[in-house]
PDB file of C-alpha atoms in Angstrom:
ATOM      1  CA  MET O 635     -68.545 -57.737 -55.678  1.00 56.00           C
ATOM      2  CA  ALA O 636     -65.356 -56.833 -57.473  1.00 56.00           C
ATOM      3  CA  ASN O 637     -66.513 -53.225 -57.724  1.00 59.00           C
ATOM      4  CA  THR O 638     -67.131 -53.147 -53.983  1.00 63.00           C
ATOM      5  CA  LYS O 639     -63.566 -54.334 -53.229  1.00 59.00           C
ATOM      6  CA  GLN O 640     -62.096 -51.745 -55.580  1.00 64.00           C
ATOM      7  CA  THR O 641     -64.167 -49.047 -53.957  1.00 62.00           C
ATOM      8  CA  ARG O 642     -62.964 -50.056 -50.487  1.00 63.00           C
ATOM      9  CA  ARG O 643     -59.349 -50.041 -51.639  1.00 62.00           C
ATOM     10  CA  ALA O 644     -59.724 -46.617 -53.178  1.00 59.00           C
ATOM     11  CA  LEU O 645     -61.430 -45.319 -50.048  1.00 61.00           C
ATOM     12  CA  LEU O 646     -58.697 -46.775 -47.802  1.00 59.00           C
ATOM     13  CA  ALA O 647     -55.979 -45.266 -49.958  1.00 58.00           C
ATOM     14  CA  GLY O 648     -57.732 -41.914 -49.819  1.00 60.00           C
ATOM     15  CA  VAL O 649     -58.009 -42.052 -46.024  1.00 56.00           C
ATOM     16  CA  LEU O 650     -54.316 -42.938 -45.700  1.00 62.00           C
ATOM     17  CA  GLY O 651     -53.415 -40.058 -47.992  1.00 60.00           C
ATOM     18  CA  LEU O 652     -55.464 -37.687 -45.848  1.00 61.00           C
ATOM     19  CA  VAL O 653     -53.721 -38.948 -42.707  1.00 56.00           C
ATOM     20  CA  VAL O 654     -50.282 -38.441 -44.257  1.00 55.00           C
ATOM     21  CA  CYS O 655     -51.205 -34.953 -45.444  1.00 59.00           C
ATOM     22  CA  ALA O 656     -52.579 -34.074 -42.016  1.00 56.00           C
ATOM     23  CA  ALA O 657     -49.385 -35.268 -40.334  1.00 56.00           C
ATOM     24  CA  MET O 658     -47.279 -33.204 -42.702  1.00 59.00           C
ATOM     25  CA  LEU O 659     -49.501 -30.204 -42.143  1.00 54.00           C
ATOM     26  CA  ILE O 660     -49.264 -30.534 -38.366  1.00 55.00           C
ATOM     27  CA  GLY O 661     -45.463 -30.820 -38.525  1.00 53.00           C
ATOM     28  CA  THR O 662     -45.267 -27.718 -40.692  1.00 53.00           C
ATOM     29  CA  THR O 663     -47.641 -25.668 -38.539  1.00 50.00           C
ATOM     30  CA  PHE O 664     -45.772 -26.255 -35.254  1.00 54.00           C
ATOM     31  CA  ALA O 665     -42.202 -25.795 -36.530  1.00 57.00           C
ATOM     32  CA  TRP O 666     -40.038 -23.092 -34.717  1.00 69.00           C
ATOM     33  CA  PHE O 667     -36.785 -21.353 -35.579  1.00 69.00           C
ATOM     34  CA  THR O 668     -34.124 -22.251 -33.014  1.00 73.00           C
ATOM     35  CA  ASP O 669     -30.729 -20.784 -32.046  1.00 70.00           C
ATOM     36  CA  SER O 670     -28.340 -20.959 -29.066  1.00 67.00           C
ATOM     37  CA  VAL O 671     -25.606 -18.816 -27.479  1.00 75.00           C
ATOM     38  CA  THR O 672     -23.060 -20.112 -24.949  1.00 70.00           C
ATOM     39  CA  SER O 673     -20.845 -17.784 -22.901  1.00 62.00           C
ATOM     40  CA  GLY O 674     -17.109 -18.131 -22.792  1.00 63.00           C
ATOM     41  CA  ARG O 675     -15.183 -19.012 -19.631  1.00 75.00           C
ATOM     42  CA  ASN O 676     -15.783 -16.438 -16.879  1.00 70.00           C
ATOM     43  CA  THR O 677     -13.113 -16.161 -14.180  1.00 68.00           C
ATOM     44  CA  ILE O 678     -13.682 -14.629 -10.734  1.00 73.00           C
ATOM     45  CA  VAL O 679     -10.436 -13.260  -9.249  1.00 69.00           C
ATOM     46  CA  ALA O 680      -9.975 -12.310  -5.595  1.00 75.00           C
ATOM     47  CA  GLY O 681      -8.283  -8.971  -4.862  1.00 73.00           C
ATOM     48  CA  ASN O 682      -5.447  -8.758  -2.356  1.00 83.00           C
ATOM     49  CA  LEU O 683      -3.903  -5.996  -0.270  1.00 84.00           C
ATOM     50  CA  ASP O 684      -0.113  -6.110  -0.069  1.00 87.00           C
ATOM     51  CA  VAL O 685       2.084  -3.159   0.899  1.00 89.00           C
ATOM     52  CA  GLU O 686       5.869  -3.037   1.200  1.00 91.00           C
ATOM     53  CA  LEU O 687       7.886  -0.505   3.199  1.00 89.00           C
ATOM     54  CA  GLU O 688      11.606  -0.347   2.438  1.00 92.00           C
ATOM     55  CA  TYR O 689      14.439   1.871   3.628  1.00 90.00           C
ATOM     56  CA  ALA O 690      17.802   3.087   2.405  1.00 90.00           C
ATOM     57  CA  THR O 691      20.591   5.183   3.855  1.00 84.00           C
ATOM     58  CA  VAL O 692      23.141   7.488   2.258  1.00 79.00           C
ATOM     59  CA  VAL O 693      26.191   5.842   0.706  1.00 72.00           C
ATOM     60  CA  ASP O 694      27.754   8.923  -0.880  1.00 69.00           C
ATOM     61  CA  THR O 695      26.318  12.394  -0.305  1.00 63.00           C
ATOM     62  CA  GLN O 696      28.486  13.977  -2.987  1.00 66.00           C
ATOM     63  CA  ALA O 697      27.419  11.451  -5.615  1.00 65.00           C
ATOM     64  CA  GLY O 698      23.824  11.423  -4.383  1.00 69.00           C
ATOM     65  CA  THR O 699      23.641   7.661  -4.024  1.00 80.00           C
ATOM     66  CA  LEU O 700      21.707   5.522  -1.571  1.00 86.00           C
ATOM     67  CA  SER O 701      22.249   2.015  -0.284  1.00 83.00           C
ATOM     68  CA  GLU O 702      20.171  -0.817  -1.665  1.00 89.00           C
ATOM     69  CA  TRP O 703      16.523  -0.849  -0.607  1.00 92.00           C
ATOM     70  CA  LYS O 704      15.767  -3.269   2.208  1.00 91.00           C
ATOM     71  CA  THR O 705      12.539  -4.160   3.991  1.00 90.00           C
ATOM     72  CA  VAL O 706      11.749  -2.318   7.207  1.00 88.00           C
ATOM     73  CA  GLN O 707      10.307  -5.498   8.697  1.00 87.00           C
ATOM     74  CA  ASP O 708      12.368  -6.283  11.834  1.00 85.00           C
ATOM     75  CA  ALA O 709      15.162  -3.899  10.731  1.00 85.00           C
ATOM     76  CA  THR O 710      17.243  -2.429  13.556  1.00 83.00           C
ATOM     77  CA  ASP O 711      19.615  -0.207  11.588  1.00 81.00           C
ATOM     78  CA  LEU O 712      17.346   2.458  10.127  1.00 82.00           C
ATOM     79  CA  PHE O 713      19.261   5.116  12.047  1.00 79.00           C
ATOM     80  CA  ALA O 714      23.012   4.789  12.384  1.00 72.00           C
ATOM     81  CA  ASP O 715      24.838   5.135  15.689  1.00 70.00           C
ATOM     82  CA  GLY O 716      25.861   8.705  16.343  1.00 76.00           C
ATOM     83  CA  LEU O 717      26.697  11.243  19.012  1.00 83.00           C
ATOM     84  CA  TRP O 718      23.862  13.708  19.215  1.00 87.00           C
ATOM     85  CA  GLU O 719      24.832  17.354  19.566  1.00 91.00           C
ATOM     86  CA  PRO O 720      23.249  20.675  18.507  1.00 93.00           C
ATOM     87  CA  GLY O 721      22.918  20.729  14.708  1.00 92.00           C
ATOM     88  CA  TYR O 722      23.372  16.967  14.307  1.00 92.00           C
ATOM     89  CA  ALA O 723      20.866  15.182  12.008  1.00 92.00           C
ATOM     90  CA  GLN O 724      20.130  11.728  10.673  1.00 89.00           C
ATOM     91  CA  VAL O 725      17.922  10.811   7.726  1.00 91.00           C
ATOM     92  CA  VAL O 726      16.344   7.535   6.659  1.00 90.00           C
ATOM     93  CA  TYR O 727      14.828   7.304   3.189  1.00 93.00           C
ATOM     94  CA  LEU O 728      11.664   5.251   2.771  1.00 92.00           C
ATOM     95  CA  ARG O 729       9.922   3.700  -0.220  1.00 93.00           C
ATOM     96  CA  VAL O 730       6.290   2.527  -0.141  1.00 92.00           C
ATOM     97  CA  SER O 731       5.182   0.051  -2.818  1.00 93.00           C
ATOM     98  CA  ASN O 732       1.769  -1.415  -3.578  1.00 91.00           C
ATOM     99  CA  LEU O 733       2.409  -5.080  -4.409  1.00 91.00           C
ATOM    100  CA  GLY O 734      -1.248  -6.097  -4.387  1.00 90.00           C
ATOM    101  CA  SER O 735      -4.112  -5.815  -6.838  1.00 89.00           C
ATOM    102  CA  LEU O 736      -6.190  -3.358  -4.771  1.00 89.00           C
ATOM    103  CA  ALA O 737      -5.725   0.377  -4.298  1.00 91.00           C
ATOM    104  CA  LEU O 738      -4.698   1.272  -0.765  1.00 90.00           C
ATOM    105  CA  LYS O 739      -4.361   4.208   1.601  1.00 90.00           C
ATOM    106  CA  TYR O 740      -1.765   4.331   4.334  1.00 89.00           C
ATOM    107  CA  GLN O 741      -0.385   6.313   7.240  1.00 87.00           C
ATOM    108  CA  LEU O 742       3.167   6.313   8.498  1.00 84.00           C
ATOM    109  CA  SER O 743       3.993   6.720  12.175  1.00 83.00           C
ATOM    110  CA  MET O 744       6.995   6.708  14.504  1.00 81.00           C
ATOM    111  CA  ASN O 745       6.966   5.699  18.128  1.00 82.00           C
ATOM    112  CA  ILE O 746       9.479   5.342  20.936  1.00 85.00           C
ATOM    113  CA  LEU O 747       9.925   1.689  21.880  1.00 85.00           C
ATOM    114  CA  SER O 748      12.094   2.453  24.886  1.00 89.00           C
ATOM    115  CA  GLU O 749      14.133   5.343  26.285  1.00 91.00           C
ATOM    116  CA  THR O 750      16.806   5.804  28.914  1.00 93.00           C
ATOM    117  CA  ALA O 751      16.807   9.200  30.641  1.00 94.00           C
ATOM    118  CA  GLY O 752      20.003  11.062  31.432  1.00 92.00           C
ATOM    119  CA  VAL O 753      21.185  13.676  33.936  1.00 94.00           C
ATOM    120  CA  ASN O 754      22.549  16.952  32.568  1.00 93.00           C
ATOM    121  CA  VAL O 755      25.370  19.151  33.863  1.00 92.00           C
ATOM    122  CA  ASP O 756      22.913  20.984  36.102  1.00 93.00           C
ATOM    123  CA  GLY O 757      21.884  17.743  37.792  1.00 93.00           C
ATOM    124  CA  GLN O 758      18.489  17.675  36.089  1.00 94.00           C
ATOM    125  CA  THR O 759      17.003  14.509  34.627  1.00 95.00           C
ATOM    126  CA  PHE O 760      16.048  14.833  30.971  1.00 93.00           C
ATOM    127  CA  ASN O 761      14.821  12.715  28.059  1.00 93.00           C
ATOM    128  CA  LEU O 762      16.687  12.991  24.807  1.00 91.00           C
ATOM    129  CA  SER O 763      13.382  12.699  22.919  1.00 90.00           C
ATOM    130  CA  ASP O 764      12.319  16.085  24.330  1.00 93.00           C
ATOM    131  CA  GLU O 765      15.375  17.735  22.781  1.00 93.00           C
ATOM    132  CA  LEU O 766      15.215  16.108  19.335  1.00 92.00           C
ATOM    133  CA  GLN O 767      12.837  17.074  16.555  1.00 92.00           C
ATOM    134  CA  TYR O 768      11.747  15.232  13.456  1.00 89.00           C
ATOM    135  CA  GLY O 769       9.368  15.200  10.511  1.00 88.00           C
ATOM    136  CA  ALA O 770       8.648  13.566   7.153  1.00 88.00           C
ATOM    137  CA  VAL O 771       9.577  15.064   3.792  1.00 91.00           C
ATOM    138  CA  LEU O 772       7.416  13.680   0.956  1.00 90.00           C
ATOM    139  CA  ASN O 773       8.643  12.819  -2.544  1.00 92.00           C
ATOM    140  CA  GLN O 774      12.283  12.714  -1.423  1.00 92.00           C
ATOM    141  CA  SER O 775      13.949   9.927  -3.436  1.00 88.00           C
ATOM    142  CA  VAL O 776      17.522  11.289  -3.523  1.00 88.00           C
ATOM    143  CA  PRO O 777      19.844  12.226  -0.642  1.00 91.00           C
ATOM    144  CA  PHE O 778      19.824  15.750   0.731  1.00 92.00           C
ATOM    145  CA  ALA O 779      22.921  17.747  -0.153  1.00 89.00           C
ATOM    146  CA  ASN O 780      23.779  18.353   3.516  1.00 89.00           C
ATOM    147  CA  ARG O 781      22.265  18.351   7.000  1.00 89.00           C
ATOM    148  CA  ASP O 782      21.098  21.975   6.821  1.00 93.00           C
ATOM    149  CA  VAL O 783      19.121  21.251   3.648  1.00 94.00           C
ATOM    150  CA  ALA O 784      17.595  18.185   5.302  1.00 93.00           C
ATOM    151  CA  ILE O 785      16.585  20.132   8.423  1.00 94.00           C
ATOM    152  CA  ASP O 786      15.153  23.013   6.407  1.00 95.00           C
ATOM    153  CA  ALA O 787      13.060  20.576   4.353  1.00 95.00           C
ATOM    154  CA  VAL O 788      11.046  19.652   7.455  1.00 92.00           C
ATOM    155  CA  THR O 789       8.190  22.151   7.338  1.00 89.00           C
ATOM    156  CA  SER O 790       6.350  21.100  10.510  1.00 85.00           C
ATOM    157  CA  PRO O 791       8.829  19.539  12.947  1.00 89.00           C
ATOM    158  CA  VAL O 792       7.658  18.093  16.246  1.00 87.00           C
ATOM    159  CA  ALA O 793       9.499  16.869  19.299  1.00 90.00           C
ATOM    160  CA  LEU O 794      10.514  13.244  19.049  1.00 87.00           C
ATOM    161  CA  SER O 795       8.557  12.605  22.235  1.00 87.00           C
ATOM    162  CA  THR O 796       5.390  13.587  20.347  1.00 83.00           C
ATOM    163  CA  ALA O 797       3.650  10.673  18.644  1.00 75.00           C
ATOM    164  CA  TYR O 798       3.765  11.286  14.913  1.00 73.00           C
ATOM    165  CA  THR O 799       1.335  10.033  12.290  1.00 76.00           C
ATOM    166  CA  SER O 800       1.511  11.238   8.721  1.00 77.00           C
ATOM    167  CA  GLY O 801      -1.484  12.393   6.767  1.00 80.00           C
ATOM    168  CA  GLU O 802      -3.427   9.814   4.788  1.00 87.00           C
ATOM    169  CA  MET O 803      -1.661   8.934   1.546  1.00 88.00           C
ATOM    170  CA  HIS O 804      -3.025   6.968  -1.400  1.00 92.00           C
ATOM    171  CA  LEU O 805      -1.387   4.432  -3.687  1.00 90.00           C
ATOM    172  CA  ALA O 806      -3.214   2.775  -6.586  1.00 92.00           C
ATOM    173  CA  ALA O 807      -2.572  -0.774  -7.728  1.00 89.00           C
ATOM    174  CA  ASN O 808       0.347  -0.992 -10.164  1.00 88.00           C
ATOM    175  CA  ALA O 809       1.308   2.595  -9.350  1.00 92.00           C
ATOM    176  CA  GLU O 810       4.888   3.770  -9.055  1.00 94.00           C
ATOM    177  CA  PRO O 811       6.326   3.586  -5.507  1.00 95.00           C
ATOM    178  CA  GLN O 812       6.130   6.651  -3.274  1.00 94.00           C
ATOM    179  CA  TYR O 813       9.217   8.058  -1.557  1.00 94.00           C
ATOM    180  CA  LEU O 814       9.714  10.058   1.615  1.00 91.00           C
ATOM    181  CA  ALA O 815      12.471  10.877   4.069  1.00 92.00           C
ATOM    182  CA  LEU O 816      12.349  10.867   7.865  1.00 90.00           C
ATOM    183  CA  VAL O 817      14.626  13.553   9.305  1.00 92.00           C
ATOM    184  CA  VAL O 818      15.614  13.466  12.988  1.00 91.00           C
ATOM    185  CA  TYR O 819      17.790  16.270  14.327  1.00 93.00           C
ATOM    186  CA  MET O 820      18.861  18.234  17.380  1.00 93.00           C
ATOM    187  CA  PRO O 821      18.184  21.962  16.911  1.00 94.00           C
ATOM    188  CA  LYS O 822      21.158  24.268  17.191  1.00 93.00           C
ATOM    189  CA  THR O 823      19.326  26.127  19.947  1.00 94.00           C
ATOM    190  CA  VAL O 824      19.648  23.190  22.380  1.00 93.00           C
ATOM    191  CA  GLY O 825      22.144  23.904  25.170  1.00 92.00           C
ATOM    192  CA  ASN O 826      23.394  22.272  28.347  1.00 93.00           C
ATOM    193  CA  GLU O 827      19.926  20.934  29.141  1.00 93.00           C
ATOM    194  CA  ALA O 828      20.890  17.970  26.903  1.00 92.00           C
ATOM    195  CA  ASN O 829      24.564  17.836  27.925  1.00 92.00           C
ATOM    196  CA  TYR O 830      24.654  14.708  30.091  1.00 92.00           C
ATOM    197  CA  ARG O 831      27.007  13.778  32.900  1.00 92.00           C
ATOM    198  CA  GLY O 832      27.504  10.433  34.628  1.00 89.00           C
ATOM    199  CA  ASP O 833      27.673   6.821  33.569  1.00 89.00           C
ATOM    200  CA  VAL O 834      24.117   6.576  32.251  1.00 91.00           C
ATOM    201  CA  VAL O 835      24.000   7.535  28.567  1.00 90.00           C
ATOM    202  CA  PRO O 836      20.610   8.834  27.380  1.00 91.00           C
ATOM    203  CA  THR O 837      19.389   6.621  24.540  1.00 89.00           C
ATOM    204  CA  ILE O 838      16.238   6.078  22.455  1.00 87.00           C
ATOM    205  CA  GLU O 839      14.917   3.068  20.568  1.00 87.00           C
ATOM    206  CA  LEU O 840      12.564   4.059  17.739  1.00 83.00           C
ATOM    207  CA  GLY O 841      10.005   2.127  15.715  1.00 84.00           C
ATOM    208  CA  VAL O 842       8.606   2.981  12.289  1.00 86.00           C
ATOM    209  CA  ASN O 843       5.152   1.702  11.443  1.00 86.00           C
ATOM    210  CA  LEU O 844       2.999   1.725   8.331  1.00 87.00           C
ATOM    211  CA  LEU O 845      -0.723   0.959   8.481  1.00 88.00           C
ATOM    212  CA  ALA O 846      -2.452   0.304   5.149  1.00 89.00           C
ATOM    213  CA  THR O 847      -6.127  -0.264   4.424  1.00 89.00           C
ATOM    214  CA  GLN O 848      -8.073  -0.730   1.209  1.00 89.00           C
ATOM    215  CA  ASP O 849      -8.903   2.514  -0.568  1.00 89.00           C
ATOM    216  CA  THR O 850     -12.517   3.131  -1.643  1.00 84.00           C
ATOM    217  CA  VAL O 851     -11.927   3.312  -5.377  1.00 82.00           C
ATOM    218  CA  GLU O 852     -12.751  -0.224  -6.508  1.00 74.00           C
ATOM    219  CA  GLU O 853     -16.210  -0.561  -8.113  1.00 77.00           C
ATOM    220  CA  ASP O 854     -18.856  -3.285  -8.004  1.00 73.00           C
ATOM    221  CA  SER O 855     -22.350  -3.458  -9.535  1.00 73.00           C
ATOM    222  CA  PHE O 856     -23.567  -0.632  -7.306  1.00 76.00           C
ATOM    223  CA  ASP O 857     -20.815   1.877  -6.566  1.00 72.00           C
ATOM    224  CA  ASN O 858     -17.255   2.002  -5.174  1.00 69.00           C
TER     225      ASN O 858
END
């Protein structure tokens, strides 16, 4: 009887040992190497389109200095008051800056907001805009030496009555500002057809406009 109990105890101990070994074996068989990677903080930033058009006028032609740059927005003194006669010219200097984070392309234009016609010495009605010419001179950041130099710099002048729009110009984000000069003048060939008589003085009110749109140089996952 004692032998039987000892045998049972030995058998039970053996079975428990087998169970423990099996559990250890199962745990070892199904073990996996593990690792993990976590990204850093990813920020999505919106792009913005922001263009600034500023103007300056001549302070001292001899010294080649301009007035401080001021925004064109709502400005009414781009062109000074003057008496227009053959050979007379006025120049406004412009600066275009890209203040946004996106590349842009722009076009500059001038338009007549209002005009008062006059009557010349021959009794004929005329518009001053038909007798004046103008054009843009690119990359002009310093004053012209004199009016003749300014007039000669205009390579393709048109009558002021003709709607003017510059060619398409490009300005990358963080790029240096671009400069240009608008030259308005009365050719020396103009005669009495613009010599007014009477109480009504021929006048013109001009507007300068800049239209900017996003340039197609930014890239996404597909193309620009």
